[in-house]
Short mmCIF file of C-alpha atoms and ligand atoms in Angstrom, two decimals:
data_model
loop_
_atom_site.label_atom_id
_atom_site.label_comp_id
_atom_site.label_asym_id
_atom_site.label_seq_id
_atom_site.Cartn_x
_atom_site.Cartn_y
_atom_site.Cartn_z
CA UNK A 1 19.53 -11.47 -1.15
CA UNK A 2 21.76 -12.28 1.77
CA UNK A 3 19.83 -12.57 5.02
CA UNK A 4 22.03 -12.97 8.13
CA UNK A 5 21.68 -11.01 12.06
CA UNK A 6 24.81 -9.90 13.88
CA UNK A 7 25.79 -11.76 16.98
CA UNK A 8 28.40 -9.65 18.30
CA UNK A 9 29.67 -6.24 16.55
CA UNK A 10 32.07 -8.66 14.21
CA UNK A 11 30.35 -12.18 14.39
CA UNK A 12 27.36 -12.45 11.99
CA UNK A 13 24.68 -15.36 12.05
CA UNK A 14 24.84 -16.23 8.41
CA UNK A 15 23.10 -20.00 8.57
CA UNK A 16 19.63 -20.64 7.65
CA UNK A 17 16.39 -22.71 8.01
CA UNK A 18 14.74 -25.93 6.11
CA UNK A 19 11.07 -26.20 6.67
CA UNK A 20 10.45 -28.32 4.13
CA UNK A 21 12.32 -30.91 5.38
CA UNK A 22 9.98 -33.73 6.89
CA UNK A 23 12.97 -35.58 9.01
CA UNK A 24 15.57 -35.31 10.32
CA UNK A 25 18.40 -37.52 9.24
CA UNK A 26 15.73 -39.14 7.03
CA UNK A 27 14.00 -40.26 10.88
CA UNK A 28 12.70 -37.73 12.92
CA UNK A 29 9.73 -35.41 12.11
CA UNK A 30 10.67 -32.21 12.57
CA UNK A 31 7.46 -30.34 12.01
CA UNK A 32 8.54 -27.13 13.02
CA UNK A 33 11.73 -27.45 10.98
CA UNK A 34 15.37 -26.89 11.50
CA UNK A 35 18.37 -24.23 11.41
CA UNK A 36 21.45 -24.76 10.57
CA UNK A 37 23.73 -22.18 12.39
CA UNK A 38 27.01 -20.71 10.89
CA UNK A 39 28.74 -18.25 11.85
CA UNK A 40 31.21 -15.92 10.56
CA UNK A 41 33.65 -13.52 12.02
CA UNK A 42 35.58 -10.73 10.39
CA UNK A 43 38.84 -9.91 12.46
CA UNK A 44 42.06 -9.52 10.52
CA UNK A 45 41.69 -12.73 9.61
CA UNK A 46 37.88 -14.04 8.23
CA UNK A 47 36.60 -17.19 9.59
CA UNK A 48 33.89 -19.44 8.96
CA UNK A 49 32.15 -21.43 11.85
CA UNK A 50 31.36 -24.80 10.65
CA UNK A 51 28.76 -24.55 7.13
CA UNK A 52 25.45 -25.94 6.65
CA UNK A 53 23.11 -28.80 5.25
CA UNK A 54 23.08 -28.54 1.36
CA UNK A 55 19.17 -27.99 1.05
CA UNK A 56 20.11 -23.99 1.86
CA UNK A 57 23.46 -23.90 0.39
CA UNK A 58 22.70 -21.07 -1.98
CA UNK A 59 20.73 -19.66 0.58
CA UNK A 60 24.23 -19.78 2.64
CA UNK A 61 26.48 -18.84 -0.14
CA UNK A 62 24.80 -15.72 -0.33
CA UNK A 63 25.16 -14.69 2.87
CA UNK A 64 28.54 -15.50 3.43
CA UNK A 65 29.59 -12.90 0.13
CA UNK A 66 27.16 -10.44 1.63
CA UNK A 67 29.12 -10.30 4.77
CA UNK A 68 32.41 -10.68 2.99
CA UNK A 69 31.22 -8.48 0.40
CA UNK A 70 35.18 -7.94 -0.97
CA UNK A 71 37.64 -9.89 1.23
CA UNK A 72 38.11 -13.58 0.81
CA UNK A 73 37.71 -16.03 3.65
CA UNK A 74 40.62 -16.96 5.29
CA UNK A 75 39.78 -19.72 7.42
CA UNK A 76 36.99 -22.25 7.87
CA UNK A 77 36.67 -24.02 11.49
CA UNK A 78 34.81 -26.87 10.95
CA UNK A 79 33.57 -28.53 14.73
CA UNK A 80 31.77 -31.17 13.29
CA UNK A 81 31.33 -33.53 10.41
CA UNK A 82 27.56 -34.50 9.72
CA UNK A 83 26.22 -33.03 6.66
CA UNK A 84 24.15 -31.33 7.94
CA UNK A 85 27.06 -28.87 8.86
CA UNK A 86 29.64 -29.73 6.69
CA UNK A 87 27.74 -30.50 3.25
CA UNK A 88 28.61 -27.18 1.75
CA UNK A 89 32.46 -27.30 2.46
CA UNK A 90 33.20 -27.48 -1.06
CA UNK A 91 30.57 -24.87 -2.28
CA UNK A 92 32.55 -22.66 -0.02
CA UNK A 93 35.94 -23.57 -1.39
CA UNK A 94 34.95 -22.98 -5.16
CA UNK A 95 34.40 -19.61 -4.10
CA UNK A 96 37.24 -19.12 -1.87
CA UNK A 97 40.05 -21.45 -2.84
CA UNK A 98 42.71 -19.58 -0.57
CA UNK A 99 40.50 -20.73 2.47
CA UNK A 100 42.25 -23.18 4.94
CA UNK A 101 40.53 -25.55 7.27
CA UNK A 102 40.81 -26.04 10.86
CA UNK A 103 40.00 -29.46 12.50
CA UNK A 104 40.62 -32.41 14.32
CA UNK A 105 42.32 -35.33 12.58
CA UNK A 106 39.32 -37.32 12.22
CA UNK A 107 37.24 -34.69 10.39
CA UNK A 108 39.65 -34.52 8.22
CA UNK A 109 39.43 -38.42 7.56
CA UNK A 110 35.73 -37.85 7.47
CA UNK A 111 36.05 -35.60 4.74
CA UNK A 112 38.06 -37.73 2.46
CA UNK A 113 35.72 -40.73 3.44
CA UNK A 114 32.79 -38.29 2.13
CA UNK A 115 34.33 -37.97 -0.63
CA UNK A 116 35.34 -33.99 -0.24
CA UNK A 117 38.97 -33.08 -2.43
CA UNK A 118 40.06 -31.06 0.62
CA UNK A 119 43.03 -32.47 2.00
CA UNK A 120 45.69 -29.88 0.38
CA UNK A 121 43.99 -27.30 2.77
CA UNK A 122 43.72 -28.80 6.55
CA UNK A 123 45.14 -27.28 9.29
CA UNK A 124 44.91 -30.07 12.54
CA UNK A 125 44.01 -29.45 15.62
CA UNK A 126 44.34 -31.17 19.05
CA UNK A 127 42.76 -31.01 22.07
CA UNK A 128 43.92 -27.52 23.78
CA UNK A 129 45.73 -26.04 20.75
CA UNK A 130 45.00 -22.41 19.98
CA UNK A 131 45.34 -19.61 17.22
CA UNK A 132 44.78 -16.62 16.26
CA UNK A 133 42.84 -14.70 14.04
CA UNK A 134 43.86 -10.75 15.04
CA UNK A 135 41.92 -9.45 17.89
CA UNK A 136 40.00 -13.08 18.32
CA UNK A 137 42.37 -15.88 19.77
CA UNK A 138 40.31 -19.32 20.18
CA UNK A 139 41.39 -22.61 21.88
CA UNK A 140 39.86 -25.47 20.39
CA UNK A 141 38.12 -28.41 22.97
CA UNK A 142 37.77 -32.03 21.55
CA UNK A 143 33.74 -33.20 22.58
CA UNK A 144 34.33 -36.55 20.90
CA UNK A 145 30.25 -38.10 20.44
CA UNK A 146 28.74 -34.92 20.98
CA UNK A 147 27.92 -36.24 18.71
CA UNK A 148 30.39 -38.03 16.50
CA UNK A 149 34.04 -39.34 17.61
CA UNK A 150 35.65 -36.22 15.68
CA UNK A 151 33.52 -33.33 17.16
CA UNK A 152 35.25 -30.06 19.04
CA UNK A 153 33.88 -26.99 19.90
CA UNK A 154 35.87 -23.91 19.82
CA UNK A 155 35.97 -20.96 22.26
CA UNK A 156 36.75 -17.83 21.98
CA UNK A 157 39.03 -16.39 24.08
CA UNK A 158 38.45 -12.92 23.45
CA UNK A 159 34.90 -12.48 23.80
CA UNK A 160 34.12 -15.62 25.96
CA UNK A 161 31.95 -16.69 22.27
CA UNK A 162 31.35 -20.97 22.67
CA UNK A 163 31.21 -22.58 19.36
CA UNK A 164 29.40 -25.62 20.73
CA UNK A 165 28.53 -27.64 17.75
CA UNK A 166 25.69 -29.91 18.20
CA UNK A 167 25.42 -28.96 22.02
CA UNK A 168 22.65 -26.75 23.45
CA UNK A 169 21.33 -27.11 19.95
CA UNK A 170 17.62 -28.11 19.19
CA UNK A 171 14.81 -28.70 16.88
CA UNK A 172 12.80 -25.84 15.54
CA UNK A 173 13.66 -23.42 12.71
CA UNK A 174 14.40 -19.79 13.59
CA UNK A 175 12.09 -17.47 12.94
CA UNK A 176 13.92 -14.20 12.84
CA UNK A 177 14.72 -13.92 16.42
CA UNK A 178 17.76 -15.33 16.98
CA UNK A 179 18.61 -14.83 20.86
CA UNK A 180 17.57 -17.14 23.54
CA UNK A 181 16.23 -14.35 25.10
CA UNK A 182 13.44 -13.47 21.99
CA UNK A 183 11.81 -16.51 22.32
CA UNK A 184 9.94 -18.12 25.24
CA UNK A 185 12.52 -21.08 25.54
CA UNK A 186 10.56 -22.90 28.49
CA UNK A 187 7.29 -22.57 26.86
CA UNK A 188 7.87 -22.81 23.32
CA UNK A 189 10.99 -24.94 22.71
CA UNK A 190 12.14 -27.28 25.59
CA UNK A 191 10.00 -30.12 24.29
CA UNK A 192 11.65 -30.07 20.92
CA UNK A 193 15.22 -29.36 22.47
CA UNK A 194 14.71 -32.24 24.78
CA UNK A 195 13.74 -34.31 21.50
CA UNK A 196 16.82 -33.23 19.93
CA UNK A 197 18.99 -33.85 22.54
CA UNK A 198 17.67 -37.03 23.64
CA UNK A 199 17.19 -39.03 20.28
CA UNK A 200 20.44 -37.17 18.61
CA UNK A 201 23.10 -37.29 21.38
CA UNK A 202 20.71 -39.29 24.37
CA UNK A 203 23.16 -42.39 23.98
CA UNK A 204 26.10 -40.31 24.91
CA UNK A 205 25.55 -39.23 28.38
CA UNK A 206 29.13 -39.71 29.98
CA UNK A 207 30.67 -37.66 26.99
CA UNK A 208 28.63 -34.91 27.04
CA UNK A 209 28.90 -35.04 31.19
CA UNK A 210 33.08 -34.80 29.85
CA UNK A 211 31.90 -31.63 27.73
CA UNK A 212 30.03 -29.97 30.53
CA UNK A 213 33.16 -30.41 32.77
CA UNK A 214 35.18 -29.37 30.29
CA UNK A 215 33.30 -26.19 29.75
CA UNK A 216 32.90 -25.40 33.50
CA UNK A 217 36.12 -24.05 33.37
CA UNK A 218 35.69 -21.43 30.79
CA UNK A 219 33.83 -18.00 31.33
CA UNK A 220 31.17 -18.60 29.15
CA UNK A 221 29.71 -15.58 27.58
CA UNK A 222 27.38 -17.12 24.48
CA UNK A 223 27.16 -20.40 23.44
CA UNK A 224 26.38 -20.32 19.39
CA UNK A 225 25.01 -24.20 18.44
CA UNK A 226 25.12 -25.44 15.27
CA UNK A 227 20.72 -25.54 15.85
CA UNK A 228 18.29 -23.18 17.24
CA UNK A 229 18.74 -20.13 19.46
CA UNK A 230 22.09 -18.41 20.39
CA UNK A 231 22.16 -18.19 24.14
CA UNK A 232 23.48 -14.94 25.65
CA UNK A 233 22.34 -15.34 29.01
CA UNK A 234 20.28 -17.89 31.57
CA UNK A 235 22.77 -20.63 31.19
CA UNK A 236 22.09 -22.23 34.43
CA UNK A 237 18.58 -23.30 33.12
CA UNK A 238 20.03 -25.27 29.56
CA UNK A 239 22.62 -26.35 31.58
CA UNK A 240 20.96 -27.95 34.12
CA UNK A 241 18.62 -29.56 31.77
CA UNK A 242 21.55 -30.68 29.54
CA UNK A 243 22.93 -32.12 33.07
CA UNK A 244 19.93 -33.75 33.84
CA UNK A 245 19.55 -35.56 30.45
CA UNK A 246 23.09 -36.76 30.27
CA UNK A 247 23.02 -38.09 33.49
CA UNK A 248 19.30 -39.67 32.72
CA UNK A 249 18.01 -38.13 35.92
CA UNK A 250 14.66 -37.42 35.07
CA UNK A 251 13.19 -33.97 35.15
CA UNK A 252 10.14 -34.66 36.46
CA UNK A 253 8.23 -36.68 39.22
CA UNK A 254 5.70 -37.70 36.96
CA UNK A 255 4.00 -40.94 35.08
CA UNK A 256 4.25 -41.26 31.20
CA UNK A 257 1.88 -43.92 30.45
CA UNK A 258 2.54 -45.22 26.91
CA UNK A 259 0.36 -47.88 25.72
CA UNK A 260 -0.19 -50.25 22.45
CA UNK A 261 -3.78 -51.21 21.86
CA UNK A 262 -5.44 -53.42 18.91
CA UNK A 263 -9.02 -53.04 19.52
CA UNK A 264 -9.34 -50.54 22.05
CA UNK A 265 -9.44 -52.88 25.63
CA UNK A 266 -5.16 -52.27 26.17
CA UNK A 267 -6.19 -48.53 26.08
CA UNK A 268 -8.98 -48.98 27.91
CA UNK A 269 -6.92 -50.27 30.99
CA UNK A 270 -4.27 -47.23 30.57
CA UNK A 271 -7.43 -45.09 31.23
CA UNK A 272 -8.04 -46.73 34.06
CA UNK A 273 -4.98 -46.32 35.45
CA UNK A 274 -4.65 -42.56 34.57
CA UNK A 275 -7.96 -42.20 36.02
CA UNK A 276 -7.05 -43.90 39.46
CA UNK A 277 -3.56 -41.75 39.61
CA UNK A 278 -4.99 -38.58 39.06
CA UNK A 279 -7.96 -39.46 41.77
CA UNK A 280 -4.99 -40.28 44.16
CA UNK A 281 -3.41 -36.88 43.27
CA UNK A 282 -0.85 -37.93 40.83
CA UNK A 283 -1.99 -35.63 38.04
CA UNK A 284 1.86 -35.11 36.40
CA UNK A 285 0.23 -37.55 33.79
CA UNK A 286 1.23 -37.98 29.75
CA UNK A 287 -0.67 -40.42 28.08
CA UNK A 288 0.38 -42.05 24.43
CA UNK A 289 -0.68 -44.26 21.63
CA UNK A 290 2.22 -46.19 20.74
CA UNK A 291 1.33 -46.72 17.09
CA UNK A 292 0.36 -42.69 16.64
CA UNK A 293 3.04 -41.35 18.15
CA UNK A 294 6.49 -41.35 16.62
CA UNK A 295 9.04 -42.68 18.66
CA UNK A 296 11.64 -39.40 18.90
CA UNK A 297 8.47 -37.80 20.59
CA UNK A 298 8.45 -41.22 23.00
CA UNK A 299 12.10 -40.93 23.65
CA UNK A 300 12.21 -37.05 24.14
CA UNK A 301 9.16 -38.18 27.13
CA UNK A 302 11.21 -40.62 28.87
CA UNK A 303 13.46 -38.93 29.41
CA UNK A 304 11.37 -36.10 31.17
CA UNK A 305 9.45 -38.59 33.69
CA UNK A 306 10.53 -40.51 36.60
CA UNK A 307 7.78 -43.14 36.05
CA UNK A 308 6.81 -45.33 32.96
CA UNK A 309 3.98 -47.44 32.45
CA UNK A 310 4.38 -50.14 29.82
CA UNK A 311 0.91 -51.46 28.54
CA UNK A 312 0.85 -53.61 25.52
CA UNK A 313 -1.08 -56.83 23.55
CA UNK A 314 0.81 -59.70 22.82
CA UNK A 315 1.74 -59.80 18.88
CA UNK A 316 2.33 -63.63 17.51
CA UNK A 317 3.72 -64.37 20.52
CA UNK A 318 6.09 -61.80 21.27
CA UNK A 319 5.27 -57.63 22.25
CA UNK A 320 3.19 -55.84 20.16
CA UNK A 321 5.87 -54.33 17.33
CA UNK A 322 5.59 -50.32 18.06
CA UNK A 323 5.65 -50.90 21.43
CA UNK A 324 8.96 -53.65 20.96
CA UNK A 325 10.69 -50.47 18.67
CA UNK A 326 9.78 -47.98 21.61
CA UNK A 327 11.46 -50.24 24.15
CA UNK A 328 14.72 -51.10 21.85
CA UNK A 329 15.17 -47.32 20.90
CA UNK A 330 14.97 -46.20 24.67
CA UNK A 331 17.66 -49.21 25.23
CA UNK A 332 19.62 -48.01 22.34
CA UNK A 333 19.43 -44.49 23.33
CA UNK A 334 20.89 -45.98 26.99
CA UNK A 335 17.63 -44.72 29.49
CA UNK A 336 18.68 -45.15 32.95
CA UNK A 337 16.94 -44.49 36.35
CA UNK A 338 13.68 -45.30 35.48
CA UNK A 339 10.48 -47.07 37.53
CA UNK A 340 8.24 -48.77 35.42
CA UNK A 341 4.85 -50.67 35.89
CA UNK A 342 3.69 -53.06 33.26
CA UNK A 343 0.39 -53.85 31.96
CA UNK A 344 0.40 -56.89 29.58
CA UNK A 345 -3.18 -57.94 27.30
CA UNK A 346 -3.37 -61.21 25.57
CA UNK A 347 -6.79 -63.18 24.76
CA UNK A 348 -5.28 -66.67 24.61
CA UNK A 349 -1.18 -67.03 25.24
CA UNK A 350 -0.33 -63.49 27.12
CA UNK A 351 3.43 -62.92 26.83
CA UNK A 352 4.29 -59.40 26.08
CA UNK A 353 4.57 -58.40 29.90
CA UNK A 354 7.21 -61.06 30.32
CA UNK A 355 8.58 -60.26 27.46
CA UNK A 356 8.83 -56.54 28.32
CA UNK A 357 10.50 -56.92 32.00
CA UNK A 358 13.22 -59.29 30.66
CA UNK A 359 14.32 -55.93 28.06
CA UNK A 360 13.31 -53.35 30.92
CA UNK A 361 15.40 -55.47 32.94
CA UNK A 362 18.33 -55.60 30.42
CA UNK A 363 18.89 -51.51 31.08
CA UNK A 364 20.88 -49.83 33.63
CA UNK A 365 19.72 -48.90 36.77
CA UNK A 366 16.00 -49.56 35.60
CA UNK A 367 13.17 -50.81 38.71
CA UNK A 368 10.14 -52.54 38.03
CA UNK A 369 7.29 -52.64 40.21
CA UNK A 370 6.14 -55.53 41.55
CA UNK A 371 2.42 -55.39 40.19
CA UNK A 372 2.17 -56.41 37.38
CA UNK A 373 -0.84 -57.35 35.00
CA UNK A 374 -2.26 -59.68 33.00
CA UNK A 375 -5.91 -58.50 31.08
CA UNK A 376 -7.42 -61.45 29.15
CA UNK A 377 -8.78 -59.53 26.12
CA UNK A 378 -10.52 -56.79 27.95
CA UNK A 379 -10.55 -54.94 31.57
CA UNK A 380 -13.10 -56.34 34.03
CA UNK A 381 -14.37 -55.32 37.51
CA UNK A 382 -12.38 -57.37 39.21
CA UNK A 383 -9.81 -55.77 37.81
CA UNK A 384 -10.42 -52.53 39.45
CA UNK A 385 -8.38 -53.43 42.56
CA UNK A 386 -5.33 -54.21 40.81
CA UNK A 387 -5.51 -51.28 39.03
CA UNK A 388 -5.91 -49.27 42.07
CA UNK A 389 -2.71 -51.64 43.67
CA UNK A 390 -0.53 -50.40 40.40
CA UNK A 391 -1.54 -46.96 41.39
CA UNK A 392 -0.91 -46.72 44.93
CA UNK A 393 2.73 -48.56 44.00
CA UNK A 394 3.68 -45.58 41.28
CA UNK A 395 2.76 -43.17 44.07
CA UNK A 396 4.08 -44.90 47.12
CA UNK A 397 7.76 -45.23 45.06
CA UNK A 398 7.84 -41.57 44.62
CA UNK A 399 8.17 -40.73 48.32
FE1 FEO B 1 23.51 -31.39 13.72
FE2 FEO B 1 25.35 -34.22 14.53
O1 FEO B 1 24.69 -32.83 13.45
#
């Protein structure tokens, strides 16, 4: 049985969810699961919107021939290459072999280096080109890594529909309502949107900055991602998140305090220092275990707070090993415009605080505070002043 929702009188929803999935590209929990949007329009012309990850293909098949129900498909506009989209082009084609495809040159080398027996049936597109399917005319945009090098979106002309790919997209499978507007966005999905964005597309800032320009020139009347909710209105509030993130400005004055701990005494410290900044009236606080927490969740919180506080044992020498992956993924995913404070624990040969400001200072645009500190095995009174110092220097460099 076909299940699918209209999104405009001729553009039907016809993608699907995986809940079963545990992660994302084999990485990222995702325990609220996933859609995978496609859309299909019937003008004169049919057209397919990019396709979907294979674990729902026959979920997908069948709602593609419901809509259909007796025409063929015509065309099949494929934005972007990961298969989580573009798995099922060739389930598609079995079914309709008359049905061309539309996209950029490198998709189309990405889908003879995946191995797909397609090439008889591309139709190229550059950067501006256009076509039309009857009433609907579309212009296609290049968005090269947002979030691979052959990625476009496509806009509609005609009913000012965005087909935006990966962009605006987000964790989360759909639960029937399909509309930005039938969920509570800021309440129930902006954490798992940020997580998307940031660990999926975070390393590509200045191209999706070139998207945003890029799409500040079109009148925008729905932007259809390739995950999550179809947005039909309130643009300014995705958009200036997506600004925010791909400029790594963070989103919030605020103190994510992320800490490693053995036995207990690194945690102990952290604590402290939560303790001492929410006395002082800093209470914009989010406190994690490094080894409990997966890193995407890490990631997604860096990126939302101005201020990070490193606290970590010293591991054979070097930083403890969660804490090392946290710090190499947020380099990797190219954090900027950060203020950090570090806390380093060792019981004989402390190193990990050293260890951490050389990486921390390795990033762009990253400051450090000058107070560090060293615990020898566990937190003592005489600690409590420095901790109270570390504090007052978060809060002081937020004025
Ligand atoms: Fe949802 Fe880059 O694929």
């Amino acid at each position: 049985m076909y299940c699918v929702r209209n999104v405009t009188d001729d553009l039907y929803w016809v993608g699907g969810n995986d809940r079963r999935l545990a992660l994302f590209e084999n990485i990222h929990p995702i325990e609220r699961g996933v859609s995978y949007n496609s859309y299909l329009l019937l003008d004169k012309k049919t057209v397919l919107f990019d396709t979907v990850d294979w674990s729902i293909c026959r979920q997908f098949i069948e709602n593609i021939e419901g809509v259909l129900g007796d025409r063929s498909l015509d065309y099949i506009v494929i934005n972007h290459m990961e298969p989580d989209h573009a798995a099922s082009i060739e389930e598609v084609i079995i079914r309709y072999p008359d049905a061309k495809i539309i996209c950029t040159e490198k998709a189309a080398m990405f889908m003879h280096q995946f191995g797909f027996q397609v090439s008889d049936r591309i139709i190229e597109v550059k950067e501006g080109d256009t076509m039309s399917f009857g009433k609907h005319k579309v212009v296609f945009i290049t968005a090269p890594m947002v979030h691979w090098p052959e990625a476009m979106v496509t806009y509609d002309t005609t009913n000012g529909v965005l087909f935006s790919a990966d962009a605006f997209g987000s964790f989360i499978a759909l639960d029937g309502r399909l509309f930005n507007d039938e969920v509570n966005f800021d309440r129930d999905w902006i954490d798992e949107a940020r997580r998307y964005y940031t660990n999926i597309v975070g390393k590509y800032g200045p191209h999706v900055q070139a998207l945003l320009k890029k799409a500040s020139t079109i009148d925008i009347k729905m932007i259809c991602p390739l995950h999550g909710p179809v947005w039909r209105n309130n643009f300014e509030y995705f958009l200036d998140k997506y600004n925010k993130w791909s400029t790594y400005e963070p989103e919030e004055k605020g103190v994510l305090i992320v800490y490693g701990t053995m036995y207990g005494n690194t945690e102990a410290a952290a604590n402290n220092l939560a303790i001492s900044l929410a006395k002082k009236g800093m209470t914009n606080i989010a406190m994690y275990d490094v080894s409990k927490t997966h890193v995407s969740y890490l990631i997604s919180e860096s990126f939302k707070y101005s201020h990070i506080v490193l606290a970590s044992p010293t591991y054979n020498l070097k930083i403890y090993p969660p804490m090392l992956n946290y710090i190499m993924d947020m380099k990797a995913l190219n954090l900027q415009k950060r203020t950090f404070a570090i806390l380093e624990n060792g019981s004989w040969a402390p190193q990990s605080g050293k260890l951490m400001r050389e990486l921390i200072e390795s990033m762009k645009d990253m400051t450090i505070l000058d107070s560090e500190m060293t615990i020898s095995s566990s937190l003592k009174e005489e600690d409590a002043d420095l901790i109270e110092e570390i504090a007052d220097n978060i809060i002081n460099s937020m004025k």
